[in-house]
mmCIF file of C-alpha atoms and ligand atoms in Angstrom:
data_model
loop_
_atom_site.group_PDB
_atom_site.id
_atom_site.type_symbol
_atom_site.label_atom_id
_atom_site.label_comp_id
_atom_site.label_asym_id
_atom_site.label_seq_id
_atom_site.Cartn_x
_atom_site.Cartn_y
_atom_site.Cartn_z
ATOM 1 C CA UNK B 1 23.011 204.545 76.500
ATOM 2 C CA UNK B 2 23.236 201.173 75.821
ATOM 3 C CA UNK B 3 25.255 199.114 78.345
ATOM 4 C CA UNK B 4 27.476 196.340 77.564
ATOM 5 C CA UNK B 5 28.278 193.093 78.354
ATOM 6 C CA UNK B 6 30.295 190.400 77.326
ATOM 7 C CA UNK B 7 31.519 186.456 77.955
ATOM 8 C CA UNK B 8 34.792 186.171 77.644
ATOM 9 C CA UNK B 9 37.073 182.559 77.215
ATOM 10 C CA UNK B 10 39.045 180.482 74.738
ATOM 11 C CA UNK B 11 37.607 178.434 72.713
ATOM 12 C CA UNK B 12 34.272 180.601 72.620
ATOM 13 C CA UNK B 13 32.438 180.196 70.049
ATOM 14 C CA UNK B 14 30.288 177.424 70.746
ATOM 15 C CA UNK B 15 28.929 179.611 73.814
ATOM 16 C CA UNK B 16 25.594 180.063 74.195
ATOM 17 C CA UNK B 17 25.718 182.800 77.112
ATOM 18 C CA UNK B 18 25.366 185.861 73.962
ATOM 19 C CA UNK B 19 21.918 184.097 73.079
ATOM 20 C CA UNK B 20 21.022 183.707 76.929
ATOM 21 C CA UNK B 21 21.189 187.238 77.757
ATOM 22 C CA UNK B 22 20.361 188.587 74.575
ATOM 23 C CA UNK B 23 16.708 186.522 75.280
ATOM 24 C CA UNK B 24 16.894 187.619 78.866
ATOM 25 C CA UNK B 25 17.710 191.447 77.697
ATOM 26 C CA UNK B 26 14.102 191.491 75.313
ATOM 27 C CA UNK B 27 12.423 189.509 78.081
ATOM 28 C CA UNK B 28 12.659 192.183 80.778
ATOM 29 C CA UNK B 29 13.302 195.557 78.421
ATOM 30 C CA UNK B 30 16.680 195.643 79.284
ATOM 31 C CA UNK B 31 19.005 198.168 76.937
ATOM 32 C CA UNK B 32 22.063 196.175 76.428
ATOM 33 C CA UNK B 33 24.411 194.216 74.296
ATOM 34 C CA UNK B 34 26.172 190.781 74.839
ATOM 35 C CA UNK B 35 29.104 189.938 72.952
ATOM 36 C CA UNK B 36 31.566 187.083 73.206
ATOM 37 C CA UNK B 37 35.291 187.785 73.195
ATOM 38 C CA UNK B 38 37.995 185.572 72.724
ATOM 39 C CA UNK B 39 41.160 185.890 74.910
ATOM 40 C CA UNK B 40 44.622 184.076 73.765
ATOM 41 C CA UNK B 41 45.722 182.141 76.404
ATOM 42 C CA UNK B 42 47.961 184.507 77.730
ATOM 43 C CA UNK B 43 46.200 187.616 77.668
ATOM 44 C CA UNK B 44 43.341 187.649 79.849
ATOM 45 C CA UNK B 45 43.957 190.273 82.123
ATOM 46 C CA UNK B 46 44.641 192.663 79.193
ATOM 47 C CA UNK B 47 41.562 191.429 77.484
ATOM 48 C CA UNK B 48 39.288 192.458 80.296
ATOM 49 C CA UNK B 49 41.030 196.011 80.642
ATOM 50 C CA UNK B 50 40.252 196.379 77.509
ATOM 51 C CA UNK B 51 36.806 196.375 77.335
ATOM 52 C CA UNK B 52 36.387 197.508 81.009
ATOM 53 C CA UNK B 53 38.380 200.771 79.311
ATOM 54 C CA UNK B 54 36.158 201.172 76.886
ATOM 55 C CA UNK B 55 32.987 201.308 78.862
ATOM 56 C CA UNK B 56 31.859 197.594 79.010
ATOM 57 C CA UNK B 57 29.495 197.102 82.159
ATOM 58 C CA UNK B 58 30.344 193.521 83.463
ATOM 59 C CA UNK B 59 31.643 189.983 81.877
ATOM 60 C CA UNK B 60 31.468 186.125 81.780
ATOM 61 C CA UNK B 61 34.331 184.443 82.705
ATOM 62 C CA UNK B 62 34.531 180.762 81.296
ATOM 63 C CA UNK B 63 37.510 178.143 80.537
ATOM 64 C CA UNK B 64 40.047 178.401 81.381
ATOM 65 C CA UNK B 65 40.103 181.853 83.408
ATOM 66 C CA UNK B 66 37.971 181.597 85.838
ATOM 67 C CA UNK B 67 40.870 181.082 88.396
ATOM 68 C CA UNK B 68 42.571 183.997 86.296
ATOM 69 C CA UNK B 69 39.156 185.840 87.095
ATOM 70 C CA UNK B 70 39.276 185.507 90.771
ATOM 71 C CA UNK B 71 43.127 186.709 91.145
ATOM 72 C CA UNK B 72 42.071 189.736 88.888
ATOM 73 C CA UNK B 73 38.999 190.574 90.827
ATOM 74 C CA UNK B 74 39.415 193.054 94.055
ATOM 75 C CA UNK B 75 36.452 192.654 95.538
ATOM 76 C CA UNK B 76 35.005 189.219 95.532
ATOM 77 C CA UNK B 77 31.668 187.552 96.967
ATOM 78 C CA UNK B 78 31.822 184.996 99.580
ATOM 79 C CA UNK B 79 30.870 182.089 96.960
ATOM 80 C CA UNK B 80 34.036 182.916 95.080
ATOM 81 C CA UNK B 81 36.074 183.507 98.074
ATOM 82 C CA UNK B 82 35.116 179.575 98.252
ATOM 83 C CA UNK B 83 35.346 178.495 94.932
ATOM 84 C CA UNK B 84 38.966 179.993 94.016
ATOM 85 C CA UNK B 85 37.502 180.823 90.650
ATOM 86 C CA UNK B 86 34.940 183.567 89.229
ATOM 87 C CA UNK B 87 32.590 183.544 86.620
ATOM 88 C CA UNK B 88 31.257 186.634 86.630
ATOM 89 C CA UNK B 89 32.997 190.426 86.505
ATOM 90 C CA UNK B 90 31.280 193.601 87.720
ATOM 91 C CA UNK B 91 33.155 196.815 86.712
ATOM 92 C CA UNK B 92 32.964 199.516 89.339
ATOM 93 C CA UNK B 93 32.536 203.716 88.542
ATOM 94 C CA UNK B 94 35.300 203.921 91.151
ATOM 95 C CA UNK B 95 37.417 201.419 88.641
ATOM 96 C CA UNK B 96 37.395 198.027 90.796
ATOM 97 C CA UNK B 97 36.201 194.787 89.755
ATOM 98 C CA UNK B 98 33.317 192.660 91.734
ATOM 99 C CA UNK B 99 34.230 189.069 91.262
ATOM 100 C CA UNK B 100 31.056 186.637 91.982
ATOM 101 C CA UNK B 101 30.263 182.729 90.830
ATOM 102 C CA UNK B 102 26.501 182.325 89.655
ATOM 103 C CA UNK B 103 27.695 178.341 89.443
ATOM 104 C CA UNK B 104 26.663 176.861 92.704
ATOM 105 C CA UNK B 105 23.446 178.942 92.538
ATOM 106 C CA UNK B 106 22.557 177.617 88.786
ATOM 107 C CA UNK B 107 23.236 174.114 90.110
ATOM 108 C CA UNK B 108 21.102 174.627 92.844
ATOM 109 C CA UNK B 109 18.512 176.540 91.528
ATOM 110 C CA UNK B 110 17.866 174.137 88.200
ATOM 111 C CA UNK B 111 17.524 170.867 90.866
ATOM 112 C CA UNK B 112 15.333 172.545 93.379
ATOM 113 C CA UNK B 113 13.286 174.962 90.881
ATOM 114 C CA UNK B 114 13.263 173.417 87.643
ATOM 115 C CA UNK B 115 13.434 169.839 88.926
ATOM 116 C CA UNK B 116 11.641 170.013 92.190
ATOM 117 C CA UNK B 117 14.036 168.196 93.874
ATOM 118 C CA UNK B 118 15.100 169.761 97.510
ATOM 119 C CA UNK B 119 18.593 169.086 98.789
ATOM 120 C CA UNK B 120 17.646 169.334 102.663
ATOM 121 C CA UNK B 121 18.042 166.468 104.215
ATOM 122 C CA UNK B 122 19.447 164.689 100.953
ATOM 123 C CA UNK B 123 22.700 162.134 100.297
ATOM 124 C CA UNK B 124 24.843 163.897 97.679
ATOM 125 C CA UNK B 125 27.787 162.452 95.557
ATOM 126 C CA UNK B 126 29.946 164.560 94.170
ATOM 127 C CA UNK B 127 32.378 163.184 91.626
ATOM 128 C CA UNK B 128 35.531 165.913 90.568
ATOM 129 C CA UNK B 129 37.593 168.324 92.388
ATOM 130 C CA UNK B 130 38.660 170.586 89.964
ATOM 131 C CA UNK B 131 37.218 174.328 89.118
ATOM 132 C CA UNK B 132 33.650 173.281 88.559
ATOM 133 C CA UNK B 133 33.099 170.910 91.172
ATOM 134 C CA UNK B 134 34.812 174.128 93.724
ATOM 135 C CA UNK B 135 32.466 176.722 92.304
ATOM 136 C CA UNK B 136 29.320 174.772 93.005
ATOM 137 C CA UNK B 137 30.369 173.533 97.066
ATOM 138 C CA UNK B 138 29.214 176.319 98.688
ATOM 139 C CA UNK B 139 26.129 176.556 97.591
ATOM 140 C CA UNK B 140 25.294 172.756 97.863
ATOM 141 C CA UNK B 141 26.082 173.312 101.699
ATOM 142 C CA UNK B 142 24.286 176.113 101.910
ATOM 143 C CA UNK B 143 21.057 174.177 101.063
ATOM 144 C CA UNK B 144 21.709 171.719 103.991
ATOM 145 C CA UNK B 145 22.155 168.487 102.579
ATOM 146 C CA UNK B 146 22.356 165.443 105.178
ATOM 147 C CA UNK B 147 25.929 164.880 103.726
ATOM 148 C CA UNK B 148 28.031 165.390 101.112
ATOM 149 C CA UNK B 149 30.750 163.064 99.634
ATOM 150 C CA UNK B 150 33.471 164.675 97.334
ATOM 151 C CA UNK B 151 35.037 162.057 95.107
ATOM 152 C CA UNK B 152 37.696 162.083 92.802
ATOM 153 C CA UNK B 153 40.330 160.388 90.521
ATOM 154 C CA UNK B 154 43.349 162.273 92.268
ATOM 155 C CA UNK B 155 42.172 161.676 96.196
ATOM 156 C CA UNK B 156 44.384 164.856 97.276
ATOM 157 C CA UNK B 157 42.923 167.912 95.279
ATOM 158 C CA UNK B 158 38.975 166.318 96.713
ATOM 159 C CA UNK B 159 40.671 166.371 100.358
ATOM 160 C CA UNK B 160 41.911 170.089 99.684
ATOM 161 C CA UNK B 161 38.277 170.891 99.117
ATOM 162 C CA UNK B 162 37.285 168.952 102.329
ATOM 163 C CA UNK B 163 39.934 171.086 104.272
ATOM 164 C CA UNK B 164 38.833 173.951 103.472
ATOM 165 C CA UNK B 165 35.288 173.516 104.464
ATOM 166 C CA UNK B 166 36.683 171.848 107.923
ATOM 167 C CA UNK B 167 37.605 175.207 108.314
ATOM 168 C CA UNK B 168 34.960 177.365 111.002
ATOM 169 C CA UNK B 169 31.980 176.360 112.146
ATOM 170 C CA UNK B 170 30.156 177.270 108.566
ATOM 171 C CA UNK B 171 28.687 173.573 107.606
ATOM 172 C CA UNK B 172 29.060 171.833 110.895
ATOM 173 C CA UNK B 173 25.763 170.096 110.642
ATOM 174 C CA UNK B 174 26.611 169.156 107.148
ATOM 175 C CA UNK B 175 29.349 165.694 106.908
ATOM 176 C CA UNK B 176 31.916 166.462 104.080
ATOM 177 C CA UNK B 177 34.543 163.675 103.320
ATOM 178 C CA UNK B 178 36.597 162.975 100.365
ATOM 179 C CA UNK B 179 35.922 159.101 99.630
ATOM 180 C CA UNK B 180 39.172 157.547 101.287
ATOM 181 C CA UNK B 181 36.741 154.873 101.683
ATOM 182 C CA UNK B 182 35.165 152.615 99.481
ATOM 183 C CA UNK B 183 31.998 153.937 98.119
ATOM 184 C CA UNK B 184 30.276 150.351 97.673
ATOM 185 C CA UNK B 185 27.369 149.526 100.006
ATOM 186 C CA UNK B 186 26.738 153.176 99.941
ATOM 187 C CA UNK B 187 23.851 154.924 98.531
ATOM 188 C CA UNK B 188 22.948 158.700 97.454
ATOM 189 C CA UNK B 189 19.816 160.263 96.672
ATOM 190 C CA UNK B 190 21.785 163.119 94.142
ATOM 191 C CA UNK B 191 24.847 161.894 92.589
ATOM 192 C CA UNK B 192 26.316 165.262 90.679
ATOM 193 C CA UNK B 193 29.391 164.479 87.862
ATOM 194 C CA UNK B 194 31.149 167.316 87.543
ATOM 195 C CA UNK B 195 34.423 166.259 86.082
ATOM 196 C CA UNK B 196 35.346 167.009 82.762
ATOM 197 C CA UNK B 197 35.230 163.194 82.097
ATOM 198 C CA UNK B 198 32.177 163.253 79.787
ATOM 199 C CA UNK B 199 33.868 166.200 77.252
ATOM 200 C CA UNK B 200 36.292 162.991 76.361
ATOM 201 C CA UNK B 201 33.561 160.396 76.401
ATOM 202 C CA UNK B 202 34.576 159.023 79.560
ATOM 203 C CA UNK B 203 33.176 157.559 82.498
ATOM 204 C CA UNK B 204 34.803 158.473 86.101
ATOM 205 C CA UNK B 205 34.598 155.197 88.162
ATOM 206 C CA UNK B 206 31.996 154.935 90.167
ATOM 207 C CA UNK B 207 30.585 151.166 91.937
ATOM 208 C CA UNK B 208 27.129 149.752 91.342
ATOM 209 C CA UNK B 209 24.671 150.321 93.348
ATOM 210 C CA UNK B 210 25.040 154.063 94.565
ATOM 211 C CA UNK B 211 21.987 155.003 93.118
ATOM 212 C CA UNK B 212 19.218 155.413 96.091
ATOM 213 C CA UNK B 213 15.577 154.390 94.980
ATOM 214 C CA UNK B 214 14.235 157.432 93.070
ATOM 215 C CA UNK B 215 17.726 158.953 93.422
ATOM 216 C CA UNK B 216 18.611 162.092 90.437
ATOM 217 C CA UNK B 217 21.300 161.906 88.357
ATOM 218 C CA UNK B 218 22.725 165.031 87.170
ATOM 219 C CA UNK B 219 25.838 165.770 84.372
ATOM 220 C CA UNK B 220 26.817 169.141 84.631
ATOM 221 C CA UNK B 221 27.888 169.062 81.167
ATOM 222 C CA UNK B 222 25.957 169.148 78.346
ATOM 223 C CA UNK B 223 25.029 167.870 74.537
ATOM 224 C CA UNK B 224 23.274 165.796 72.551
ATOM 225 C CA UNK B 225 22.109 162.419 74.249
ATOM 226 C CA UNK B 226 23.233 160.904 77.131
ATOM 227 C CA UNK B 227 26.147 161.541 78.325
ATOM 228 C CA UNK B 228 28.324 158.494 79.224
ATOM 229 C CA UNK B 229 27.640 159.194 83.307
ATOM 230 C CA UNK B 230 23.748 159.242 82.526
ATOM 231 C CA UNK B 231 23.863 156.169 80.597
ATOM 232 C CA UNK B 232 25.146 154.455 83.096
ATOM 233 C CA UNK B 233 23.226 156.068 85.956
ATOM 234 C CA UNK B 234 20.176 155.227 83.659
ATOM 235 C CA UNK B 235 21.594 151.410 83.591
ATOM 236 C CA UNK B 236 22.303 151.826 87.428
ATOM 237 C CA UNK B 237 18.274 152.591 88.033
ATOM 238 C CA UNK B 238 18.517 156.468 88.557
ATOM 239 C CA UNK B 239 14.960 157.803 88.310
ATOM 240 C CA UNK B 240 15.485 160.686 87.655
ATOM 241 C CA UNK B 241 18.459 161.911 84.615
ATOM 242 C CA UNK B 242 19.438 165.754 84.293
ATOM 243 C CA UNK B 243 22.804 167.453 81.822
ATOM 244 C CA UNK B 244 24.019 171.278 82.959
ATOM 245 C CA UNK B 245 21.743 172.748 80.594
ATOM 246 C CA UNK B 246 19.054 174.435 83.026
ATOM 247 C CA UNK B 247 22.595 174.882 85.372
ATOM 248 C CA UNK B 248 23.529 177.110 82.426
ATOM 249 C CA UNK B 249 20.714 179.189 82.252
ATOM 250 C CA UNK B 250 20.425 179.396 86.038
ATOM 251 C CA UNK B 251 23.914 180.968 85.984
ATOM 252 C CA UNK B 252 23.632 183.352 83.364
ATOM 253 C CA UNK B 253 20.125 184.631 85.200
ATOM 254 C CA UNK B 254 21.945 185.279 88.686
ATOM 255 C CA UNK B 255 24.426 187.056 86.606
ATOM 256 C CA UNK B 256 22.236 188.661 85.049
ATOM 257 C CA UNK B 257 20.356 189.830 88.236
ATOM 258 C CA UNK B 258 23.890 191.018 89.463
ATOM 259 C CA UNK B 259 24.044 193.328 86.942
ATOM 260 C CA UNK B 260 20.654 194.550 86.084
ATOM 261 C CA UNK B 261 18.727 194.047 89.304
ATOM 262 C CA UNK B 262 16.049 192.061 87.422
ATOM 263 C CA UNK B 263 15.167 188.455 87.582
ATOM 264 C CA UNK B 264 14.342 186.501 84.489
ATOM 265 C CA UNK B 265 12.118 183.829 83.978
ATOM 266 C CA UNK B 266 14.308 181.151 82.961
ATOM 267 C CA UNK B 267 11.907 178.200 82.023
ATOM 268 C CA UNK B 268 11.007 179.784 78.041
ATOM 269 C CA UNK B 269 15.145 180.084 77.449
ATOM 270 C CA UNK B 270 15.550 176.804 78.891
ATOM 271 C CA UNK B 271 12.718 175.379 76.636
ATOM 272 C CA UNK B 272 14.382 177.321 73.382
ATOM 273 C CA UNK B 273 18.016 175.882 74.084
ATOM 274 C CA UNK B 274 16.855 172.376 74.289
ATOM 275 C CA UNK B 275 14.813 172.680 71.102
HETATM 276 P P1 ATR W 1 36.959 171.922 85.461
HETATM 277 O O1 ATR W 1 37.237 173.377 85.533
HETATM 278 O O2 ATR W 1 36.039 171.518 84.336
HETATM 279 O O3 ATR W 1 36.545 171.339 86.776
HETATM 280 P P2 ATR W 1 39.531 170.822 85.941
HETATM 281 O O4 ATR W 1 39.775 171.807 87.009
HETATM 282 O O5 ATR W 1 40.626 170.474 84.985
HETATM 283 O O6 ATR W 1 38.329 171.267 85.020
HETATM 284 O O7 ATR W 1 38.999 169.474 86.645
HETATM 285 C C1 ATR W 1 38.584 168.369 85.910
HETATM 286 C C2 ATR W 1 38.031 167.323 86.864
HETATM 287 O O8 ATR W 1 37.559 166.203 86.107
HETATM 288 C C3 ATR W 1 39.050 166.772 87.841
HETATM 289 O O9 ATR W 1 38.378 166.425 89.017
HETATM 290 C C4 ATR W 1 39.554 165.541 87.090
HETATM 291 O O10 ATR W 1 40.134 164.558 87.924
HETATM 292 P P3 ATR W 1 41.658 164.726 88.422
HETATM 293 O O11 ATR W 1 41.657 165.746 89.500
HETATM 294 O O12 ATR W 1 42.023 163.378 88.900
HETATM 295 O O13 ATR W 1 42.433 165.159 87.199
HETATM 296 C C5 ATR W 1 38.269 165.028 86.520
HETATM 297 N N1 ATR W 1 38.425 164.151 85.341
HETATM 298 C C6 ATR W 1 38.737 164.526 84.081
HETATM 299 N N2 ATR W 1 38.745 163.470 83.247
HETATM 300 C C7 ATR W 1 38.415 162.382 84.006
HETATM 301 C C8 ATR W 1 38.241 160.967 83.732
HETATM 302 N N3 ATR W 1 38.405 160.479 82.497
HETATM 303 N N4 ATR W 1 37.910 160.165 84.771
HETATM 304 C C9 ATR W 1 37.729 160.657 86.008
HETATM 305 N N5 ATR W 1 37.874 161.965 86.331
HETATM 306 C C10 ATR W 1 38.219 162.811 85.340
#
């Protein structure tokens, strides 16, 4: 029988997940549907009963539930125990719900894979402390960077985040700190905007001269052009300029993989989104 599969969110019809994993389905003979659902604001929960009722097989989670996800999940992965949110839902035979975030890993896997550019031993800047900059800390630790800087407009919610990763002995050889200091005179090799400045045409703050020589610069949103945060990394002498669309495929395949148990090759869905 054909299994299903959904993304679920409001607004949702700009998503591209349904083409994702509908290309990802006929790339590795997979028997299954993707669908995208749209949830009123209040009605979530009864949303994903729903279609875990009627058979469905696993979902998407994207704005503005995936916080709503992770309260509704009963079994959750360490990544989301981290992250506070959860972007993907596995329904269990016994009737529980697997809650796991493919975020981090896209992130990580489209700047070491697709752009060949290792985090060991690398300065990151991270600007934004809300859901999507949470989702993606873990795994940026994981990869051992040499540090990582959390910045953001509203100092407290980026010194949560540090507190929480103070916590144990996880990241000790990794140096976390929300910027209480001034950034100037400092320099990064990745600098990673994930605020939701760029949706509004904005720029979050940031000083000149952050930029390391051949340092990447990477929006984890996405669109046509530059975003405002790449223009001005371009200005700034970034070498290297990346948006979240390879992030976005990334995360769809380790969902994917959750589910199915198969890998797929990312790079010819990556090529047909940006065509
Ligand atoms: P998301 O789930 O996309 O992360 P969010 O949880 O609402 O959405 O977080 C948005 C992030 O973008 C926050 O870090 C926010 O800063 P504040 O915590 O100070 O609100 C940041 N952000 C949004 N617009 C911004 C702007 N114009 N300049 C700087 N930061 C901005």
């Amino acid at each position: 029988m054909t299994d299903r599969y959904a993304v679920i969110g409001n607004p949702i019809s700009h998503s591209k997940s349904p083409t994702i994993h509908a290309a990802f389905a006929k790339q590795t003979s997979q028997d299954l549907t993707y669908t995208a659902i749209l949830a009123p604001l209040e009605g979530f929960e009864d949303e994903v009963r729903k279609f875990q009722d009627s058979g469905g097989k696993g979902m998407n989670v994207t704005v503005p539930f995936k916080q709503k996800a992770w309260h509704l999940a009963n079994h959750l992965s360490n990544r989301a125990i981290d992250a506070e949110a959860v972007n993907t839902l596995e329904f269990l035979v016994d009737g529980g719900i697997r809650g796991d975030n493919t975020d981090g890993v896209g992130l990580v896997r489209d700047i070491q894979d697709n752009l060949a550019i290792m985090l060991q031993g690398k300065r990151i800047l991270l600007m934004g402390a809300g859901g999507a900059a949470r989702g993606v800390m873990t795994p940026l630790l994981e990869a051992h960077p040499e540090r990582l800087v959390i910045v953001n407009r509203t100092l407290d919610k980026a010194e949560q985040i540090v507190r929480h990763y103070e916590q144990g002995d996880r990241f000790s050889q990794v140096s976390i700190s929300s910027s209480t200091y001034d950034l100037s005179g400092n320099q990064f090799d990745i600098v990673i905007n994930a605020t939701s400045a760029s949706l509004s045409d904005a720029l979050p703050p940031l000083p000149a001269g952050i930029f390391a020589p051949g340092s990447l610069a990477y929006d984890m949103m996405y669109g046509k052009g530059l975003t405002p945060f790449l223009q001005f990394a371009q200005a700034q002498g970034a070498a290297r300029l990346a948006d979240g669309l390879g992030m976005l495929v990334e995360q769809a395949a380790e969902s994917f993989f959750l589910w199915r148990n198969v890998r797929p090759d990312t790079q010819p869905i990556i090529q047909l989104l940006k065509q």
